[in-house]
PDB file of C-alpha atoms in Angstrom:
ATOM      1  CA  UNK L 563      11.782  52.325 134.963  1.00  0.00           C
ATOM      2  CA  UNK L 564      14.429  55.357 134.701  1.00  0.00           C
ATOM      3  CA  UNK L 565      17.314  52.744 135.140  1.00  0.00           C
ATOM      4  CA  UNK L 566      15.919  50.461 132.707  1.00  0.00           C
ATOM      5  CA  UNK L 567      15.411  53.388 129.915  1.00  0.00           C
ATOM      6  CA  UNK L 568      19.051  54.279 130.560  1.00  0.00           C
ATOM      7  CA  UNK L 569      20.278  50.548 130.093  1.00  0.00           C
ATOM      8  CA  UNK L 570      22.616  50.445 127.085  1.00  0.00           C
ATOM      9  CA  UNK L 571      20.888  47.139 125.542  1.00  0.00           C
ATOM     10  CA  UNK L 572      17.307  48.734 125.879  1.00  0.00           C
ATOM     11  CA  UNK L 573      18.623  52.035 124.402  1.00  0.00           C
ATOM     12  CA  UNK L 574      20.177  50.124 121.570  1.00  0.00           C
ATOM     13  CA  UNK L 575      17.353  48.263 120.694  1.00  0.00           C
ATOM     14  CA  UNK L 576      14.878  51.207 120.844  1.00  0.00           C
ATOM     15  CA  UNK L 577      17.318  53.020 118.115  1.00  0.00           C
ATOM     16  CA  UNK L 578      17.567  49.823 116.153  1.00  0.00           C
ATOM     17  CA  UNK L 579      13.872  49.666 116.205  1.00  0.00           C
ATOM     18  CA  UNK L 580      13.192  53.379 115.320  1.00  0.00           C
ATOM     19  CA  UNK L 581      15.802  53.128 112.351  1.00  0.00           C
ATOM     20  CA  UNK L 582      14.395  49.976 111.006  1.00  0.00           C
ATOM     21  CA  UNK L 583      10.811  51.315 111.156  1.00  0.00           C
ATOM     22  CA  UNK L 584      12.119  54.371 109.191  1.00  0.00           C
ATOM     23  CA  UNK L 585      14.148  52.430 106.898  1.00  0.00           C
ATOM     24  CA  UNK L 586      11.502  50.085 106.061  1.00  0.00           C
ATOM     25  CA  UNK L 587       8.513  52.648 105.277  1.00  0.00           C
ATOM     26  CA  UNK L 588      10.476  55.564 103.966  1.00  0.00           C
ATOM     27  CA  UNK L 589      14.084  54.856 102.730  1.00  0.00           C
ATOM     28  CA  UNK L 590      13.256  51.895 100.733  1.00  0.00           C
ATOM     29  CA  UNK L 591      10.296  52.827  98.961  1.00  0.00           C
ATOM     30  CA  UNK L 592      11.967  55.952  97.869  1.00  0.00           C
ATOM     31  CA  UNK L 593      14.986  53.926  96.737  1.00  0.00           C
ATOM     32  CA  UNK L 594      12.491  51.786  94.964  1.00  0.00           C
ATOM     33  CA  UNK L 595      10.981  54.678  93.313  1.00  0.00           C
ATOM     34  CA  UNK L 596      14.199  56.041  91.883  1.00  0.00           C
ATOM     35  CA  UNK L 597      15.405  52.353  91.078  1.00  0.00           C
ATOM     36  CA  UNK L 598      12.611  51.932  89.169  1.00  0.00           C
ATOM     37  CA  UNK L 599      12.563  55.429  87.260  1.00  0.00           C
ATOM     38  CA  UNK L 600      16.502  54.317  86.044  1.00  0.00           C
ATOM     39  CA  UNK L 601      15.955  50.685  85.479  1.00  0.00           C
ATOM     40  CA  UNK L 602      15.645  50.682  81.871  1.00  0.00           C
ATOM     41  CA  UNK L 603      18.751  52.909  81.565  1.00  0.00           C
ATOM     42  CA  UNK L 604      19.268  56.745  81.454  1.00  0.00           C
ATOM     43  CA  UNK L 605      18.127  57.398  77.879  1.00  0.00           C
ATOM     44  CA  UNK L 606      14.564  55.491  78.509  1.00  0.00           C
ATOM     45  CA  UNK L 607      14.365  57.891  81.593  1.00  0.00           C
ATOM     46  CA  UNK L 608      15.024  60.996  79.696  1.00  0.00           C
ATOM     47  CA  UNK L 609      12.495  59.617  77.023  1.00  0.00           C
ATOM     48  CA  UNK L 610       9.792  59.460  80.005  1.00  0.00           C
ATOM     49  CA  UNK L 611      10.639  62.574  80.952  1.00  0.00           C
ATOM     50  CA  UNK L 612      10.583  64.149  77.657  1.00  0.00           C
ATOM     51  CA  UNK L 613       7.134  63.092  76.733  1.00  0.00           C
ATOM     52  CA  UNK L 614       5.041  66.039  76.049  1.00  0.00           C
ATOM     53  CA  UNK L 615       2.184  65.242  78.146  1.00  0.00           C
ATOM     54  CA  UNK L 616       4.576  64.113  81.055  1.00  0.00           C
ATOM     55  CA  UNK L 617       6.245  67.365  81.212  1.00  0.00           C
ATOM     56  CA  UNK L 618       3.323  69.313  80.460  1.00  0.00           C
ATOM     57  CA  UNK L 619       1.360  67.551  83.523  1.00  0.00           C
ATOM     58  CA  UNK L 620       4.487  68.496  85.860  1.00  0.00           C
ATOM     59  CA  UNK L 621       4.320  72.095  84.611  1.00  0.00           C
ATOM     60  CA  UNK L 622       0.787  72.475  85.238  1.00  0.00           C
ATOM     61  CA  UNK L 623       0.707  70.880  88.864  1.00  0.00           C
ATOM     62  CA  UNK L 624       3.751  73.438  89.741  1.00  0.00           C
ATOM     63  CA  UNK L 625       1.656  76.173  88.413  1.00  0.00           C
ATOM     64  CA  UNK L 626      -1.632  75.472  90.227  1.00  0.00           C
ATOM     65  CA  UNK L 627       0.299  74.405  93.370  1.00  0.00           C
ATOM     66  CA  UNK L 628       1.710  77.425  93.538  1.00  0.00           C
ATOM     67  CA  UNK L 629      -1.326  79.346  93.094  1.00  0.00           C
ATOM     68  CA  UNK L 630      -3.206  76.989  95.977  1.00  0.00           C
ATOM     69  CA  UNK L 631      -0.189  77.687  98.224  1.00  0.00           C
ATOM     70  CA  UNK L 632      -0.249  81.771  97.762  1.00  0.00           C
ATOM     71  CA  UNK L 633      -4.131  81.287  98.518  1.00  0.00           C
ATOM     72  CA  UNK L 634      -3.654  79.615 101.664  1.00  0.00           C
ATOM     73  CA  UNK L 635      -1.005  82.033 103.126  1.00  0.00           C
ATOM     74  CA  UNK L 636      -3.283  84.962 102.521  1.00  0.00           C
ATOM     75  CA  UNK L 637      -6.386  82.990 103.728  1.00  0.00           C
ATOM     76  CA  UNK L 638      -4.378  81.230 106.321  1.00  0.00           C
ATOM     77  CA  UNK L 639      -2.934  84.012 107.963  1.00  0.00           C
ATOM     78  CA  UNK L 640      -6.237  85.942 107.918  1.00  0.00           C
ATOM     79  CA  UNK L 641      -7.972  83.149 109.395  1.00  0.00           C
ATOM     80  CA  UNK L 642      -5.171  82.411 112.275  1.00  0.00           C
ATOM     81  CA  UNK L 643      -5.188  86.137 113.069  1.00  0.00           C
ATOM     82  CA  UNK L 644      -8.838  85.859 113.945  1.00  0.00           C
ATOM     83  CA  UNK L 645      -8.462  82.886 115.729  1.00  0.00           C
ATOM     84  CA  UNK L 646      -6.022  84.224 118.147  1.00  0.00           C
ATOM     85  CA  UNK L 647      -6.864  87.773 118.458  1.00  0.00           C
ATOM     86  CA  UNK L 648     -10.689  87.716 118.557  1.00  0.00           C
ATOM     87  CA  UNK L 649     -13.193  86.108 120.773  1.00  0.00           C
ATOM     88  CA  UNK L 650     -16.720  85.067 119.397  1.00  0.00           C
ATOM     89  CA  UNK L 651     -19.177  82.470 119.833  1.00  0.00           C
ATOM     90  CA  UNK L 652     -17.985  79.481 117.985  1.00  0.00           C
ATOM     91  CA  UNK L 653     -14.259  79.942 118.234  1.00  0.00           C
ATOM     92  CA  UNK L 654     -13.283  76.436 119.509  1.00  0.00           C
ATOM     93  CA  UNK L 655     -15.331  74.751 116.714  1.00  0.00           C
ATOM     94  CA  UNK L 656     -14.052  76.573 114.204  1.00  0.00           C
ATOM     95  CA  UNK L 657     -10.432  76.184 115.559  1.00  0.00           C
ATOM     96  CA  UNK L 658     -11.300  72.487 115.571  1.00  0.00           C
ATOM     97  CA  UNK L 659     -12.563  72.468 112.117  1.00  0.00           C
ATOM     98  CA  UNK L 660      -9.194  73.638 110.663  1.00  0.00           C
ATOM     99  CA  UNK L 661      -7.770  70.085 110.902  1.00  0.00           C
ATOM    100  CA  UNK L 662     -10.825  68.796 109.000  1.00  0.00           C
ATOM    101  CA  UNK L 663      -8.971  67.943 106.381  1.00  0.00           C
ATOM    102  CA  UNK L 664      -6.502  66.149 107.802  1.00  0.00           C
ATOM    103  CA  UNK L 665      -9.299  63.596 109.162  1.00  0.00           C
ATOM    104  CA  UNK L 666     -11.212  63.373 105.734  1.00  0.00           C
ATOM    105  CA  UNK L 667      -9.926  61.107 103.022  1.00  0.00           C
ATOM    106  CA  UNK L 668      -9.206  63.407 100.208  1.00  0.00           C
ATOM    107  CA  UNK L 669     -11.750  61.716  97.754  1.00  0.00           C
ATOM    108  CA  UNK L 670     -14.207  62.819 100.360  1.00  0.00           C
ATOM    109  CA  UNK L 671     -12.875  66.237  99.784  1.00  0.00           C
ATOM    110  CA  UNK L 672     -13.155  65.949  96.057  1.00  0.00           C
ATOM    111  CA  UNK L 673     -16.671  64.559  96.359  1.00  0.00           C
ATOM    112  CA  UNK L 674     -17.782  67.646  98.662  1.00  0.00           C
ATOM    113  CA  UNK L 675     -16.319  70.003  95.871  1.00  0.00           C
ATOM    114  CA  UNK L 676     -18.186  68.367  93.220  1.00  0.00           C
ATOM    115  CA  UNK L 677     -21.563  68.225  94.768  1.00  0.00           C
ATOM    116  CA  UNK L 678     -21.091  71.831  95.784  1.00  0.00           C
ATOM    117  CA  UNK L 679     -19.808  73.424  92.515  1.00  0.00           C
ATOM    118  CA  UNK L 680     -20.777  70.593  89.750  1.00  0.00           C
ATOM    119  CA  UNK L 681     -22.856  71.327  86.701  1.00  0.00           C
ATOM    120  CA  UNK L 682     -26.058  70.014  88.829  1.00  0.00           C
ATOM    121  CA  UNK L 683     -25.492  72.213  91.962  1.00  0.00           C
ATOM    122  CA  UNK L 684     -27.042  75.635  92.637  1.00  0.00           C
ATOM    123  CA  UNK L 685     -23.449  77.274  92.581  1.00  0.00           C
ATOM    124  CA  UNK L 686     -22.354  75.533  89.646  1.00  0.00           C
ATOM    125  CA  UNK L 687     -25.083  76.474  87.627  1.00  0.00           C
ATOM    126  CA  UNK L 688     -25.045  79.887  88.461  1.00  0.00           C
ATOM    127  CA  UNK L 689     -21.642  79.833  87.342  1.00  0.00           C
ATOM    128  CA  UNK L 690     -22.295  78.237  84.293  1.00  0.00           C
ATOM    129  CA  UNK L 691     -24.954  80.818  83.474  1.00  0.00           C
ATOM    130  CA  UNK L 692     -22.196  83.417  83.728  1.00  0.00           C
ATOM    131  CA  UNK L 693     -20.207  81.471  81.506  1.00  0.00           C
ATOM    132  CA  UNK L 694     -17.546  80.325  84.401  1.00  0.00           C
ATOM    133  CA  UNK L 695     -16.597  76.911  84.240  1.00  0.00           C
ATOM    134  CA  UNK L 696     -15.170  75.365  87.822  1.00  0.00           C
ATOM    135  CA  UNK L 697     -15.441  71.427  87.881  1.00  0.00           C
ATOM    136  CA  UNK L 698     -13.502  69.795  85.521  1.00  0.00           C
ATOM    137  CA  UNK L 699     -11.411  72.702  84.898  1.00  0.00           C
ATOM    138  CA  UNK L 700      -8.176  74.349  86.545  1.00  0.00           C
ATOM    139  CA  UNK L 701     -10.505  76.149  89.158  1.00  0.00           C
ATOM    140  CA  UNK L 702     -11.390  73.049  90.789  1.00  0.00           C
ATOM    141  CA  UNK L 703      -8.020  71.551  90.974  1.00  0.00           C
ATOM    142  CA  UNK L 704      -6.894  74.950  92.645  1.00  0.00           C
ATOM    143  CA  UNK L 705      -9.785  74.787  94.989  1.00  0.00           C
ATOM    144  CA  UNK L 706      -9.031  70.908  95.888  1.00  0.00           C
ATOM    145  CA  UNK L 707      -5.403  71.627  96.378  1.00  0.00           C
ATOM    146  CA  UNK L 708      -6.417  74.659  98.779  1.00  0.00           C
ATOM    147  CA  UNK L 709      -8.946  72.338 100.772  1.00  0.00           C
ATOM    148  CA  UNK L 710      -6.310  69.574 101.171  1.00  0.00           C
ATOM    149  CA  UNK L 711      -3.500  71.847 102.247  1.00  0.00           C
ATOM    150  CA  UNK L 712      -5.731  74.348 104.193  1.00  0.00           C
ATOM    151  CA  UNK L 713      -4.583  73.817 107.643  1.00  0.00           C
ATOM    152  CA  UNK L 714      -0.655  74.202 107.092  1.00  0.00           C
ATOM    153  CA  UNK L 715      -0.608  77.832 107.027  1.00  0.00           C
ATOM    154  CA  UNK L 716      -3.115  78.441 109.969  1.00  0.00           C
ATOM    155  CA  UNK L 717      -1.098  76.071 112.220  1.00  0.00           C
ATOM    156  CA  UNK L 718       2.162  77.413 111.400  1.00  0.00           C
ATOM    157  CA  UNK L 719       1.067  81.051 112.007  1.00  0.00           C
ATOM    158  CA  UNK L 720      -1.293  80.467 115.085  1.00  0.00           C
ATOM    159  CA  UNK L 721       1.649  79.543 117.392  1.00  0.00           C
ATOM    160  CA  UNK L 722       3.692  82.702 116.259  1.00  0.00           C
ATOM    161  CA  UNK L 723       0.872  85.142 116.934  1.00  0.00           C
ATOM    162  CA  UNK L 724       0.440  83.431 120.561  1.00  0.00           C
ATOM    163  CA  UNK L 725       3.883  83.643 121.371  1.00  0.00           C
ATOM    164  CA  UNK L 726       4.120  87.480 120.200  1.00  0.00           C
ATOM    165  CA  UNK L 727       4.561  89.724 123.297  1.00  0.00           C
ATOM    166  CA  UNK L 728       1.833  92.470 123.423  1.00  0.00           C
ATOM    167  CA  UNK L 729       4.482  94.864 124.818  1.00  0.00           C
ATOM    168  CA  UNK L 730       6.327  95.148 121.623  1.00  0.00           C
ATOM    169  CA  UNK L 731       2.900  96.369 120.080  1.00  0.00           C
ATOM    170  CA  UNK L 732       2.327  98.562 122.884  1.00  0.00           C
ATOM    171  CA  UNK L 733       5.684 100.090 122.425  1.00  0.00           C
ATOM    172  CA  UNK L 734       5.611 100.756 119.007  1.00  0.00           C
ATOM    173  CA  UNK L 735       1.768 102.704 119.522  1.00  0.00           C
ATOM    174  CA  UNK L 736       3.545 104.380 122.276  1.00  0.00           C
ATOM    175  CA  UNK L 737       6.378 105.601 120.301  1.00  0.00           C
ATOM    176  CA  UNK L 738       3.781 107.110 117.527  1.00  0.00           C
ATOM    177  CA  UNK L 739       3.731 104.224 115.139  1.00  0.00           C
ATOM    178  CA  UNK L 740       0.142 103.670 113.272  1.00  0.00           C
ATOM    179  CA  UNK L 741      -1.663 100.588 112.882  1.00  0.00           C
ATOM    180  CA  UNK L 742      -0.386  99.609 109.372  1.00  0.00           C
ATOM    181  CA  UNK L 743       3.330 100.543 110.300  1.00  0.00           C
ATOM    182  CA  UNK L 744       2.993  98.519 113.350  1.00  0.00           C
ATOM    183  CA  UNK L 745       1.543  95.616 111.778  1.00  0.00           C
ATOM    184  CA  UNK L 746       4.528  95.774 108.728  1.00  0.00           C
ATOM    185  CA  UNK L 747       7.438  96.339 111.620  1.00  0.00           C
ATOM    186  CA  UNK L 748       6.379  94.206 114.342  1.00  0.00           C
ATOM    187  CA  UNK L 749       3.512  91.712 113.807  1.00  0.00           C
ATOM    188  CA  UNK L 750       4.573  90.677 110.113  1.00  0.00           C
ATOM    189  CA  UNK L 751       8.066  89.856 110.954  1.00  0.00           C
ATOM    190  CA  UNK L 752       7.049  87.630 113.700  1.00  0.00           C
ATOM    191  CA  UNK L 753       4.578  85.856 111.250  1.00  0.00           C
ATOM    192  CA  UNK L 754       6.826  85.749 108.474  1.00  0.00           C
ATOM    193  CA  UNK L 755       8.345  82.218 109.238  1.00  0.00           C
ATOM    194  CA  UNK L 756       5.274  80.569 109.892  1.00  0.00           C
ATOM    195  CA  UNK L 757       3.559  82.200 106.619  1.00  0.00           C
ATOM    196  CA  UNK L 758       6.769  80.884 104.770  1.00  0.00           C
ATOM    197  CA  UNK L 759       6.809  77.606 106.190  1.00  0.00           C
ATOM    198  CA  UNK L 760       3.289  76.854 106.172  1.00  0.00           C
ATOM    199  CA  UNK L 761       3.249  77.873 102.424  1.00  0.00           C
ATOM    200  CA  UNK L 762       5.878  75.707 101.183  1.00  0.00           C
ATOM    201  CA  UNK L 763       4.667  72.752 103.255  1.00  0.00           C
ATOM    202  CA  UNK L 764       1.001  73.429 101.639  1.00  0.00           C
ATOM    203  CA  UNK L 765       3.004  74.086  97.874  1.00  0.00           C
ATOM    204  CA  UNK L 766       4.546  70.615  98.672  1.00  0.00           C
ATOM    205  CA  UNK L 767       1.714  68.554  99.884  1.00  0.00           C
ATOM    206  CA  UNK L 768      -0.498  70.067  96.756  1.00  0.00           C
ATOM    207  CA  UNK L 769       2.198  68.816  94.491  1.00  0.00           C
ATOM    208  CA  UNK L 770       1.288  65.342  95.375  1.00  0.00           C
ATOM    209  CA  UNK L 771      -2.553  65.632  95.747  1.00  0.00           C
ATOM    210  CA  UNK L 772      -4.825  62.788  93.981  1.00  0.00           C
ATOM    211  CA  UNK L 773      -7.953  61.695  95.940  1.00  0.00           C
ATOM    212  CA  UNK L 774      -9.638  65.089  95.842  1.00  0.00           C
ATOM    213  CA  UNK L 775      -8.056  65.915  92.362  1.00  0.00           C
ATOM    214  CA  UNK L 776      -8.930  63.090  90.228  1.00  0.00           C
ATOM    215  CA  UNK L 777     -12.741  63.469  91.064  1.00  0.00           C
ATOM    216  CA  UNK L 778     -12.803  67.031  89.975  1.00  0.00           C
ATOM    217  CA  UNK L 779     -10.157  67.662  87.149  1.00  0.00           C
ATOM    218  CA  UNK L 780     -10.831  66.853  83.459  1.00  0.00           C
ATOM    219  CA  UNK L 781      -7.634  64.956  82.804  1.00  0.00           C
ATOM    220  CA  UNK L 782      -7.090  66.907  79.499  1.00  0.00           C
ATOM    221  CA  UNK L 783      -3.112  66.656  78.659  1.00  0.00           C
ATOM    222  CA  UNK L 784      -2.021  70.146  78.902  1.00  0.00           C
ATOM    223  CA  UNK L 785      -4.873  71.701  80.404  1.00  0.00           C
ATOM    224  CA  UNK L 786      -6.246  69.625  83.526  1.00  0.00           C
ATOM    225  CA  UNK L 787      -4.192  66.708  83.628  1.00  0.00           C
ATOM    226  CA  UNK L 788      -1.854  67.177  86.988  1.00  0.00           C
ATOM    227  CA  UNK L 789       0.960  64.954  87.822  1.00  0.00           C
ATOM    228  CA  UNK L 790      -0.498  62.542  90.062  1.00  0.00           C
ATOM    229  CA  UNK L 791      -3.236  61.597  87.454  1.00  0.00           C
ATOM    230  CA  UNK L 792      -0.887  61.101  84.770  1.00  0.00           C
ATOM    231  CA  UNK L 793       0.964  58.926  87.040  1.00  0.00           C
ATOM    232  CA  UNK L 794      -1.714  56.837  88.273  1.00  0.00           C
ATOM    233  CA  UNK L 795      -2.698  56.637  84.085  1.00  0.00           C
ATOM    234  CA  UNK L 796       0.841  55.252  83.548  1.00  0.00           C
ATOM    235  CA  UNK L 797       0.547  52.764  86.369  1.00  0.00           C
ATOM    236  CA  UNK L 798      -2.774  51.394  85.045  1.00  0.00           C
ATOM    237  CA  UNK L 799      -1.289  51.592  81.366  1.00  0.00           C
ATOM    238  CA  UNK L 800       1.690  49.024  82.952  1.00  0.00           C
ATOM    239  CA  UNK L 801       4.324  51.874  82.174  1.00  0.00           C
ATOM    240  CA  UNK L 802       5.685  51.786  85.538  1.00  0.00           C
ATOM    241  CA  UNK L 803       9.139  53.409  84.385  1.00  0.00           C
ATOM    242  CA  UNK L 804       7.247  56.273  82.957  1.00  0.00           C
ATOM    243  CA  UNK L 805       5.104  56.837  86.345  1.00  0.00           C
ATOM    244  CA  UNK L 806       8.367  56.528  88.549  1.00  0.00           C
ATOM    245  CA  UNK L 807      10.243  59.003  85.931  1.00  0.00           C
ATOM    246  CA  UNK L 808       7.525  61.660  86.906  1.00  0.00           C
ATOM    247  CA  UNK L 809       7.175  60.622  90.276  1.00  0.00           C
ATOM    248  CA  UNK L 810      10.972  61.398  91.359  1.00  0.00           C
ATOM    249  CA  UNK L 811      10.625  64.899  89.828  1.00  0.00           C
ATOM    250  CA  UNK L 812       7.661  65.583  92.404  1.00  0.00           C
ATOM    251  CA  UNK L 813       9.693  63.380  95.194  1.00  0.00           C
ATOM    252  CA  UNK L 814      12.707  65.096  94.619  1.00  0.00           C
ATOM    253  CA  UNK L 815      11.109  68.910  94.647  1.00  0.00           C
ATOM    254  CA  UNK L 816       9.395  67.895  97.962  1.00  0.00           C
ATOM    255  CA  UNK L 817      12.464  66.766  99.684  1.00  0.00           C
ATOM    256  CA  UNK L 818      13.883  69.940  98.752  1.00  0.00           C
ATOM    257  CA  UNK L 819      11.312  71.977 100.079  1.00  0.00           C
ATOM    258  CA  UNK L 820      11.333  69.987 103.348  1.00  0.00           C
ATOM    259  CA  UNK L 821      15.225  70.408 103.461  1.00  0.00           C
ATOM    260  CA  UNK L 822      14.946  74.196 102.923  1.00  0.00           C
ATOM    261  CA  UNK L 823      12.428  74.749 105.599  1.00  0.00           C
ATOM    262  CA  UNK L 824      14.289  72.555 108.097  1.00  0.00           C
ATOM    263  CA  UNK L 825      17.559  74.602 107.425  1.00  0.00           C
ATOM    264  CA  UNK L 826      15.438  77.685 107.882  1.00  0.00           C
ATOM    265  CA  UNK L 827      14.339  76.630 111.142  1.00  0.00           C
ATOM    266  CA  UNK L 828      17.569  75.783 112.561  1.00  0.00           C
ATOM    267  CA  UNK L 829      18.760  78.984 111.210  1.00  0.00           C
ATOM    268  CA  UNK L 830      15.802  80.702 113.580  1.00  0.00           C
ATOM    269  CA  UNK L 831      16.828  78.819 116.549  1.00  0.00           C
ATOM    270  CA  UNK L 832      20.374  79.802 116.484  1.00  0.00           C
ATOM    271  CA  UNK L 833      19.363  83.342 116.621  1.00  0.00           C
TER     272      UNK L 833
END
């Protein structure tokens, strides 16, 4: 078996298959989006991007995705800390439920939010009585983004906490450091790469969320119309160029974020 794996012909075929798979499923669709966005010329592309509804949807998406990422960094870090540092009944179940947003269709997540926080629900009705509007407004979009990106920070911080040598904390306490100082100078630097990387992945994923958002957003231009829903509307209106123009903005941003994460990870390994 080992001699077969080392055979040059088999190796060449395996690499060619992987490259073909990568090109067909990733490279060609990306190039297709870029091609369609410029198919009618650069002037038409600029006009599509300059459309007030288009760029407002992009700015709104960036702002809400950033808020969702910040919330996930805070909550995800705390949840990872609890899962690693504490033992309690139901801990394995809670740990397995962290990945639930990955397994569920995002439309199901949106429906769950709609049923939980909608006008006819107990929580939604109580919020309305207090003058708070959730569903079909920006808070619901943020909640949907937080739900679908929930696992990223937790799964990025968990292994870092598990690999943290307890002797480093013990040494800090032995030298007279207090709890807050130990956390700030020993624990936080160890968790920081996971917090930053997980937060960036959550932000990138939230930019493109559609299934959960479309059910809870009001789709009002400039207020609740996010980029993914705008793109869907443009496709439905047979404006593929306009949809592709906004798509490459999100695509380019996501690519830059992933590139920054890979660069940071490579530098961390070299150290």
